[in-house]
Amino acid sequence: MLEGLNPQQQAAVTLPAEHALVLAGAGSGKTRVLTTRMAWLIQTGQVGPHGLLAVTFTNKAAREMLTRLSALLPINTRGMWVGTFHGLCNRLLRAHHREAGLPQAFQILDSADQLSAIKRMLKAAGIDDERFPPRDVQRMINSAKEDGLRPGDLDARDSHARRLADLYQRYQDQCEREGVVDFGELLLRAYELLQREAPIREHYQRRFQQILVDEFQDTNVLQYRWLMLLAGAHTPVFAVGDDDQSIYAFRGANVGNMADFEQRHARGRVIRLEQNYRSQGHILDAANALIAHNANRLGKNLWTDAGEGEPLRVVEQASDALEAQWLVDEIRALVREGHPAHEIAILYRSNAQSRPIEHAMFSARVPYRVYGGQRFFERQEVKHVLAYLRLIDNPNDDTSWMRVVNFPTRGIGARTLEQQADMAAQQGTSLAGAVAFVPGKAGASLARFATLIRELAEEARTLDLPELIGHVVHHSGLEAHYRADREGQDRLENLQELVNAAAAFVAEEGFQGLPAARIPETAAIAADAPAGTDPAFGDGGQPSPVVMSPLGAFLSHASLEAGDNQAQAGEDAVQLMTVHAAKGLEFDAVFITGLEEGLFPHENSLLDQGGLEEERRLMYVAITRARRRLTLTLAQSRMLHGQTRYGMRSRFLDEIPEEHLKWITPRQRQVAARPPWSGAFRRGLGDWQGEAGSSFAPRSPRTQSAGVTVGEQCFRIGTGVRHGRFGEGTVVALSGSGADAQARIEFRDAGTKTLALGVAKLEVLD
DNA sequence: TTGTGATGACTTTTT
DNA sequence: GTCATCACAA
């Protein structure tokens, strides 16, 4: 089992049962270490398959883990707690829904459902204020939950903040009434359940003797707390991650979890996997040199014995169209030389950049495949059917009610629905519960819809799930509606695909022949219960089934796994995707495009704390995708937002040492002046220059400005400063400019550190 | 209920 | 340039 592993990998796999952190660089065999560790733990008898808990971020990663594990060991992986944070929390909440304060058939809202629920809430609350756009409210609620905060925990320093907390509370109340939870709630509820209910917590703490976490750098505050709570005092956590590949801060990921875990739990038990099995020398050296510009790192240097390989090629074109054309010509040449197209990837920072590339590829008839399109369970026709199914499972799901009450149209207009919503508010019921209170013709059409749902629910007691879905498609009128629509053919095919997906799900989960709404005696998802202390937990610690019908289980599945989002599979095609989407993948030849200031690094990112460092990590991820051949391209002008913009060469190009670069087109002299659209940067400088106080960290590090460095403005060598954590010190060196400015500071007690002025909170001592 | 034109936003994304 | 949203007319 251990053969073929290098010494560091072996050390990681065979670590003793204590908290440990594995810093796994790109291409260092991370997944292999993780799965081998699991297999090793089981094989050496340290833990049974059911004493393991392994958590990932994506379903794909979880599946991969299980597949590899079964290849290593002849065990049945069914029922093992290997899954995503959300999947595992769902499992916990289903098993203990009563203690968690949830209805048995609670539904899960995806982001789109959540947004429409929020819009409904805002309407009901009479909020018609542009200071509270639904998207902002959604972001606020989600980020609060990611930090483990309830409405009462939010700061209420001003009326706006109090208002937001109030909206969060109203949203919670609405979810409660409707029996739905959003993604964040899944985690927070599960966390609170474990925290509050000692018997349940202790049971799971006893049960899980080993916890393993993948992509630890992507965990948010709440996920980290959830893990440590579940670990309790005795269960070791084996965390694998790479702080240099942390690219999801914008959705709540907190890289700080790694440093915290190391310092508080895994001190002295950090293993670095630095041997890279993917890329050749120039590529790795370029990546190392680039990422060294980041100040806050745990530190790591990749190396390879695969040889130097080729330097990175750099190509500059006059426009985005010419950049795309160059890519197409180059790729055709590669394919002609015998490179398989699917081993070639074109990466870009933002989705909008795919357009000219697609255009050029299409015109040249080069087969390509774009990642990140719409996903199966997010298609509107699929969501419509799912809404009917949810109403069958839980008629109080107002989000679903609103979605399909008039789709296909059955003469129920906005006026009627408003009336219904008013009655529901008055009676304190769901929309379904308010039907009887709506008078007249409007009430009659609502009643007809309610009857339809009731009848379908009745069918669900005899038909199996695929049959039920076919039945719903027909009797809801969706079938006729799409048949009448000229472009409805594809949609009908997708609905047939949904029936097939349900059939596959039913077979997979052992629900064959069972009526869709029937709760089976031996449920698919085994949870277990604390040893016989409480009758609610069942039978003395034996795995007890989670009460879920095929319908309920399928709806959870549809929410938690949105399905494939890859376009035309199969064909040998060039791969087009964002850098984010490329994480975890590798290709023989990689093209990183649009290396221009404002695009990569993206101008918006410079507004965020640590934004530039995250962009640099993104570039690091992009570079390390390539095995043998890496090409960086840029365009002098680019169509963006309907305007032609002229960008400067990305600073990332200048951060890679010349010896690793080979300019294919002549290297242009950098233009002195910033293009007009970077005016925001200049404004930023004024902002914080004018700020009185003594904090020299700009409110936002958007301080890029032609020819002026932060150091010249505000710091001089020899300046005395104070830092929150490191204490007092003296500036000994300055480097970089603008948002990238760094100061080397000799602290009296904490040693010498290099800090990014855009990030570090420094106070100047007079 | 449905269609039209004006308006404004526009990085990345899994669950 | 493109897409979503929204107010208002037919």
PDB file of N, CA, C and O in Angstrom, chain A residues 38-88:
ATOM      1  N   MET A  38      -6.562   6.782   4.592  1.00  0.00           N
ATOM      2  CA  MET A  38      -7.804   6.140   5.017  1.00  0.00           C
ATOM      3  C   MET A  38      -7.655   4.616   4.968  1.00  0.00           C
ATOM      4  O   MET A  38      -8.008   3.915   5.922  1.00  0.00           O
ATOM      5  N   ALA A  39      -7.125   4.151   3.847  1.00  0.00           N
ATOM      6  CA  ALA A  39      -6.969   2.707   3.691  1.00  0.00           C
ATOM      7  C   ALA A  39      -6.012   2.161   4.760  1.00  0.00           C
ATOM      8  O   ALA A  39      -6.260   1.107   5.349  1.00  0.00           O
ATOM      9  N   TRP A  40      -4.949   2.888   4.996  1.00  0.00           N
ATOM     10  CA  TRP A  40      -3.944   2.446   5.968  1.00  0.00           C
ATOM     11  C   TRP A  40      -4.547   2.364   7.379  1.00  0.00           C
ATOM     12  O   TRP A  40      -4.327   1.414   8.123  1.00  0.00           O
ATOM     13  N   LEU A  41      -5.330   3.366   7.732  1.00  0.00           N
ATOM     14  CA  LEU A  41      -5.961   3.380   9.047  1.00  0.00           C
ATOM     15  C   LEU A  41      -6.863   2.167   9.230  1.00  0.00           C
ATOM     16  O   LEU A  41      -6.888   1.529  10.286  1.00  0.00           O
ATOM     17  N   ILE A  42      -7.590   1.853   8.162  1.00  0.00           N
ATOM     18  CA  ILE A  42      -8.510   0.724   8.252  1.00  0.00           C
ATOM     19  C   ILE A  42      -7.728  -0.595   8.289  1.00  0.00           C
ATOM     20  O   ILE A  42      -7.970  -1.463   9.121  1.00  0.00           O
ATOM     21  N   GLN A  43      -6.753  -0.696   7.386  1.00  0.00           N
ATOM     22  CA  GLN A  43      -6.037  -1.956   7.264  1.00  0.00           C
ATOM     23  C   GLN A  43      -5.237  -2.300   8.520  1.00  0.00           C
ATOM     24  O   GLN A  43      -5.130  -3.457   8.898  1.00  0.00           O
ATOM     25  N   THR A  44      -4.689  -1.271   9.155  1.00  0.00           N
ATOM     26  CA  THR A  44      -3.908  -1.532  10.369  1.00  0.00           C
ATOM     27  C   THR A  44      -4.808  -1.666  11.588  1.00  0.00           C
ATOM     28  O   THR A  44      -4.333  -1.689  12.724  1.00  0.00           O
ATOM     29  N   GLY A  45      -6.120  -1.677  11.347  1.00  0.00           N
ATOM     30  CA  GLY A  45      -7.041  -1.920  12.435  1.00  0.00           C
ATOM     31  C   GLY A  45      -7.205  -0.758  13.400  1.00  0.00           C
ATOM     32  O   GLY A  45      -7.772  -0.912  14.488  1.00  0.00           O
ATOM     33  N   GLN A  46      -6.745   0.427  13.029  1.00  0.00           N
ATOM     34  CA  GLN A  46      -6.885   1.562  13.947  1.00  0.00           C
ATOM     35  C   GLN A  46      -8.303   2.091  13.973  1.00  0.00           C
ATOM     36  O   GLN A  46      -8.716   2.750  14.915  1.00  0.00           O
ATOM     37  N   VAL A  47      -9.028   1.800  12.903  1.00  0.00           N
ATOM     38  CA  VAL A  47     -10.391   2.301  12.820  1.00  0.00           C
ATOM     39  C   VAL A  47     -11.162   1.446  11.819  1.00  0.00           C
ATOM     40  O   VAL A  47     -10.585   0.920  10.868  1.00  0.00           O
ATOM     41  N   GLY A  48     -12.450   1.290  12.075  1.00  0.00           N
ATOM     42  CA  GLY A  48     -13.296   0.599  11.100  1.00  0.00           C
ATOM     43  C   GLY A  48     -13.804   1.606  10.085  1.00  0.00           C
ATOM     44  O   GLY A  48     -13.743   2.808  10.334  1.00  0.00           O
ATOM     45  N   PRO A  49     -14.294   1.115   8.956  1.00  0.00           N
ATOM     46  CA  PRO A  49     -14.803   2.047   7.937  1.00  0.00           C
ATOM     47  C   PRO A  49     -15.832   3.020   8.510  1.00  0.00           C
ATOM     48  O   PRO A  49     -15.945   4.149   8.045  1.00  0.00           O
ATOM     49  N   HIS A  50     -16.549   2.580   9.547  1.00  0.00           N
ATOM     50  CA  HIS A  50     -17.604   3.440  10.071  1.00  0.00           C
ATOM     51  C   HIS A  50     -17.123   4.410  11.137  1.00  0.00           C
ATOM     52  O   HIS A  50     -17.865   5.279  11.574  1.00  0.00           O
ATOM     53  N   GLY A  51     -15.868   4.255  11.512  1.00  0.00           N
ATOM     54  CA  GLY A  51     -15.311   5.194  12.484  1.00  0.00           C
ATOM     55  C   GLY A  51     -14.596   6.352  11.808  1.00  0.00           C
ATOM     56  O   GLY A  51     -14.033   7.213  12.471  1.00  0.00           O
ATOM     57  N   LEU A  52     -14.629   6.334  10.483  1.00  0.00           N
ATOM     58  CA  LEU A  52     -13.970   7.380   9.697  1.00  0.00           C
ATOM     59  C   LEU A  52     -14.972   8.429   9.267  1.00  0.00           C
ATOM     60  O   LEU A  52     -16.098   8.106   8.897  1.00  0.00           O
ATOM     61  N   LEU A  53     -14.534   9.665   9.273  1.00  0.00           N
ATOM     62  CA  LEU A  53     -15.333  10.698   8.638  1.00  0.00           C
ATOM     63  C   LEU A  53     -14.396  11.473   7.721  1.00  0.00           C
ATOM     64  O   LEU A  53     -13.355  11.950   8.153  1.00  0.00           O
ATOM     65  N   ALA A  54     -14.753  11.548   6.452  1.00  0.00           N
ATOM     66  CA  ALA A  54     -13.918  12.289   5.510  1.00  0.00           C
ATOM     67  C   ALA A  54     -14.787  13.296   4.792  1.00  0.00           C
ATOM     68  O   ALA A  54     -15.864  12.965   4.297  1.00  0.00           O
ATOM     69  N   VAL A  55     -14.302  14.527   4.761  1.00  0.00           N
ATOM     70  CA  VAL A  55     -15.150  15.582   4.229  1.00  0.00           C
ATOM     71  C   VAL A  55     -14.432  16.364   3.134  1.00  0.00           C
ATOM     72  O   VAL A  55     -13.233  16.622   3.203  1.00  0.00           O
ATOM     73  N   THR A  56     -15.201  16.688   2.108  1.00  0.00           N
ATOM     74  CA  THR A  56     -14.682  17.395   0.938  1.00  0.00           C
ATOM     75  C   THR A  56     -15.614  18.555   0.618  1.00  0.00           C
ATOM     76  O   THR A  56     -16.605  18.761   1.319  1.00  0.00           O
ATOM     77  N   PHE A  57     -15.305  19.267  -0.439  1.00  0.00           N
ATOM     78  CA  PHE A  57     -16.166  20.388  -0.813  1.00  0.00           C
ATOM     79  C   PHE A  57     -17.114  20.054  -1.952  1.00  0.00           C
ATOM     80  O   PHE A  57     -18.201  20.597  -2.047  1.00  0.00           O
ATOM     81  N   THR A  58     -16.668  19.167  -2.820  1.00  0.00           N
ATOM     82  CA  THR A  58     -17.513  18.867  -3.974  1.00  0.00           C
ATOM     83  C   THR A  58     -17.881  17.384  -3.977  1.00  0.00           C
ATOM     84  O   THR A  58     -17.160  16.537  -3.442  1.00  0.00           O
ATOM     85  N   ASN A  59     -18.998  17.106  -4.579  1.00  0.00           N
ATOM     86  CA  ASN A  59     -19.438  15.729  -4.704  1.00  0.00           C
ATOM     87  C   ASN A  59     -18.443  14.918  -5.520  1.00  0.00           C
ATOM     88  O   ASN A  59     -18.210  13.752  -5.253  1.00  0.00           O
ATOM     89  N   LYS A  60     -17.863  15.613  -6.513  1.00  0.00           N
ATOM     90  CA  LYS A  60     -16.899  14.947  -7.377  1.00  0.00           C
ATOM     91  C   LYS A  60     -15.715  14.443  -6.546  1.00  0.00           C
ATOM     92  O   LYS A  60     -15.287  13.297  -6.701  1.00  0.00           O
ATOM     93  N   ALA A  61     -15.213  15.300  -5.673  1.00  0.00           N
ATOM     94  CA  ALA A  61     -14.071  14.912  -4.852  1.00  0.00           C
ATOM     95  C   ALA A  61     -14.441  13.764  -3.918  1.00  0.00           C
ATOM     96  O   ALA A  61     -13.649  12.847  -3.685  1.00  0.00           O
ATOM     97  N   ALA A  62     -15.659  13.795  -3.393  1.00  0.00           N
ATOM     98  CA  ALA A  62     -16.100  12.734  -2.491  1.00  0.00           C
ATOM     99  C   ALA A  62     -16.185  11.403  -3.229  1.00  0.00           C
ATOM    100  O   ALA A  62     -15.746  10.362  -2.724  1.00  0.00           O
ATOM    101  N   ARG A  63     -16.735  11.463  -4.435  1.00  0.00           N
ATOM    102  CA  ARG A  63     -16.839  10.239  -5.235  1.00  0.00           C
ATOM    103  C   ARG A  63     -15.465   9.678  -5.555  1.00  0.00           C
ATOM    104  O   ARG A  63     -15.218   8.476  -5.423  1.00  0.00           O
ATOM    105  N   GLU A  64     -14.575  10.582  -5.944  1.00  0.00           N
ATOM    106  CA  GLU A  64     -13.213  10.192  -6.279  1.00  0.00           C
ATOM    107  C   GLU A  64     -12.550   9.480  -5.089  1.00  0.00           C
ATOM    108  O   GLU A  64     -11.893   8.450  -5.226  1.00  0.00           O
ATOM    109  N   MET A  65     -12.775  10.023  -3.916  1.00  0.00           N
ATOM    110  CA  MET A  65     -12.186   9.452  -2.709  1.00  0.00           C
ATOM    111  C   MET A  65     -12.695   8.030  -2.483  1.00  0.00           C
ATOM    112  O   MET A  65     -11.927   7.108  -2.210  1.00  0.00           O
ATOM    113  N   LEU A  66     -13.992   7.847  -2.629  1.00  0.00           N
ATOM    114  CA  LEU A  66     -14.577   6.530  -2.420  1.00  0.00           C
ATOM    115  C   LEU A  66     -14.101   5.535  -3.472  1.00  0.00           C
ATOM    116  O   LEU A  66     -13.800   4.385  -3.166  1.00  0.00           O
ATOM    117  N   THR A  67     -14.012   6.014  -4.705  1.00  0.00           N
ATOM    118  CA  THR A  67     -13.553   5.123  -5.781  1.00  0.00           C
ATOM    119  C   THR A  67     -12.139   4.641  -5.509  1.00  0.00           C
ATOM    120  O   THR A  67     -11.838   3.450  -5.595  1.00  0.00           O
ATOM    121  N   ARG A  68     -11.274   5.605  -5.156  1.00  0.00           N
ATOM    122  CA  ARG A  68      -9.882   5.224  -4.924  1.00  0.00           C
ATOM    123  C   ARG A  68      -9.755   4.325  -3.703  1.00  0.00           C
ATOM    124  O   ARG A  68      -8.931   3.411  -3.676  1.00  0.00           O
ATOM    125  N   LEU A  69     -10.572   4.596  -2.698  1.00  0.00           N
ATOM    126  CA  LEU A  69     -10.514   3.788  -1.488  1.00  0.00           C
ATOM    127  C   LEU A  69     -10.906   2.350  -1.792  1.00  0.00           C
ATOM    128  O   LEU A  69     -10.239   1.403  -1.349  1.00  0.00           O
ATOM    129  N   SER A  70     -11.967   2.184  -2.576  1.00  0.00           N
ATOM    130  CA  SER A  70     -12.362   0.796  -2.867  1.00  0.00           C
ATOM    131  C   SER A  70     -11.340   0.093  -3.735  1.00  0.00           C
ATOM    132  O   SER A  70     -11.254  -1.128  -3.724  1.00  0.00           O
ATOM    133  N   ALA A  71     -10.547   0.882  -4.491  1.00  0.00           N
ATOM    134  CA  ALA A  71      -9.494   0.252  -5.276  1.00  0.00           C
ATOM    135  C   ALA A  71      -8.359  -0.233  -4.372  1.00  0.00           C
ATOM    136  O   ALA A  71      -7.658  -1.181  -4.694  1.00  0.00           O
ATOM    137  N   LEU A  72      -8.185   0.434  -3.242  1.00  0.00           N
ATOM    138  CA  LEU A  72      -7.097   0.070  -2.333  1.00  0.00           C
ATOM    139  C   LEU A  72      -7.477  -1.070  -1.385  1.00  0.00           C
ATOM    140  O   LEU A  72      -6.636  -1.865  -0.987  1.00  0.00           O
ATOM    141  N   LEU A  73      -8.745  -1.085  -1.008  1.00  0.00           N
ATOM    142  CA  LEU A  73      -9.186  -2.053  -0.005  1.00  0.00           C
ATOM    143  C   LEU A  73     -10.488  -2.707  -0.447  1.00  0.00           C
ATOM    144  O   LEU A  73     -11.357  -2.024  -0.982  1.00  0.00           O
ATOM    145  N   PRO A  74     -10.614  -4.010  -0.206  1.00  0.00           N
ATOM    146  CA  PRO A  74     -11.871  -4.662  -0.588  1.00  0.00           C
ATOM    147  C   PRO A  74     -12.944  -4.448   0.468  1.00  0.00           C
ATOM    148  O   PRO A  74     -13.355  -5.383   1.148  1.00  0.00           O
ATOM    149  N   ILE A  75     -13.382  -3.202   0.621  1.00  0.00           N
ATOM    150  CA  ILE A  75     -14.436  -2.973   1.610  1.00  0.00           C
ATOM    151  C   ILE A  75     -15.654  -2.370   0.934  1.00  0.00           C
ATOM    152  O   ILE A  75     -15.568  -1.794  -0.143  1.00  0.00           O
ATOM    153  N   ASN A  76     -16.773  -2.510   1.606  1.00  0.00           N
ATOM    154  CA  ASN A  76     -17.992  -1.898   1.119  1.00  0.00           C
ATOM    155  C   ASN A  76     -18.045  -0.467   1.654  1.00  0.00           C
ATOM    156  O   ASN A  76     -18.101  -0.240   2.862  1.00  0.00           O
ATOM    157  N   THR A  77     -18.008   0.494   0.742  1.00  0.00           N
ATOM    158  CA  THR A  77     -17.956   1.890   1.192  1.00  0.00           C
ATOM    159  C   THR A  77     -19.340   2.475   1.467  1.00  0.00           C
ATOM    160  O   THR A  77     -19.462   3.609   1.896  1.00  0.00           O
ATOM    161  N   ARG A  78     -20.358   1.701   1.200  1.00  0.00           N
ATOM    162  CA  ARG A  78     -21.723   2.186   1.456  1.00  0.00           C
ATOM    163  C   ARG A  78     -21.903   2.505   2.928  1.00  0.00           C
ATOM    164  O   ARG A  78     -21.442   1.786   3.797  1.00  0.00           O
ATOM    165  N   GLY A  79     -22.580   3.605   3.185  1.00  0.00           N
ATOM    166  CA  GLY A  79     -22.859   3.942   4.574  1.00  0.00           C
ATOM    167  C   GLY A  79     -21.704   4.629   5.264  1.00  0.00           C
ATOM    168  O   GLY A  79     -21.844   5.066   6.406  1.00  0.00           O
ATOM    169  N   MET A  80     -20.533   4.720   4.590  1.00  0.00           N
ATOM    170  CA  MET A  80     -19.429   5.455   5.197  1.00  0.00           C
ATOM    171  C   MET A  80     -19.728   6.954   5.191  1.00  0.00           C
ATOM    172  O   MET A  80     -20.392   7.452   4.294  1.00  0.00           O
ATOM    173  N   TRP A  81     -19.200   7.626   6.183  1.00  0.00           N
ATOM    174  CA  TRP A  81     -19.412   9.078   6.250  1.00  0.00           C
ATOM    175  C   TRP A  81     -18.332   9.786   5.432  1.00  0.00           C
ATOM    176  O   TRP A  81     -17.422  10.411   5.979  1.00  0.00           O
ATOM    177  N   VAL A  82     -18.447   9.665   4.149  1.00  0.00           N
ATOM    178  CA  VAL A  82     -17.547  10.364   3.242  1.00  0.00           C
ATOM    179  C   VAL A  82     -18.426  11.228   2.353  1.00  0.00           C
ATOM    180  O   VAL A  82     -19.294  10.719   1.661  1.00  0.00           O
ATOM    181  N   GLY A  83     -18.235  12.521   2.397  1.00  0.00           N
ATOM    182  CA  GLY A  83     -19.101  13.372   1.597  1.00  0.00           C
ATOM    183  C   GLY A  83     -18.734  14.828   1.729  1.00  0.00           C
ATOM    184  O   GLY A  83     -17.696  15.168   2.300  1.00  0.00           O
ATOM    185  N   THR A  84     -19.606  15.665   1.193  1.00  0.00           N
ATOM    186  CA  THR A  84     -19.376  17.098   1.301  1.00  0.00           C
ATOM    187  C   THR A  84     -19.852  17.579   2.665  1.00  0.00           C
ATOM    188  O   THR A  84     -20.631  16.908   3.341  1.00  0.00           O
ATOM    189  N   PHE A  85     -19.385  18.752   3.070  1.00  0.00           N
ATOM    190  CA  PHE A  85     -19.871  19.338   4.314  1.00  0.00           C
ATOM    191  C   PHE A  85     -21.394  19.361   4.307  1.00  0.00           C
ATOM    192  O   PHE A  85     -22.042  18.989   5.287  1.00  0.00           O
ATOM    193  N   HIS A  86     -21.944  19.800   3.180  1.00  0.00           N
ATOM    194  CA  HIS A  86     -23.401  19.944   3.128  1.00  0.00           C
ATOM    195  C   HIS A  86     -24.105  18.597   3.157  1.00  0.00           C
ATOM    196  O   HIS A  86     -25.113  18.435   3.836  1.00  0.00           O
ATOM    197  N   GLY A  87     -23.539  17.648   2.437  1.00  0.00           N
ATOM    198  CA  GLY A  87     -24.143  16.325   2.416  1.00  0.00           C
ATOM    199  C   GLY A  87     -24.148  15.693   3.802  1.00  0.00           C
ATOM    200  O   GLY A  87     -25.152  15.118   4.234  1.00  0.00           O
ATOM    201  N   LEU A  88     -23.028  15.804   4.507  1.00  0.00           N
ATOM    202  CA  LEU A  88     -22.946  15.189   5.835  1.00  0.00           C
ATOM    203  C   LEU A  88     -23.856  15.896   6.830  1.00  0.00           C
ATOM    204  O   LEU A  88     -24.498  15.258   7.670  1.00  0.00           O
TER     205      LEU A  88
END
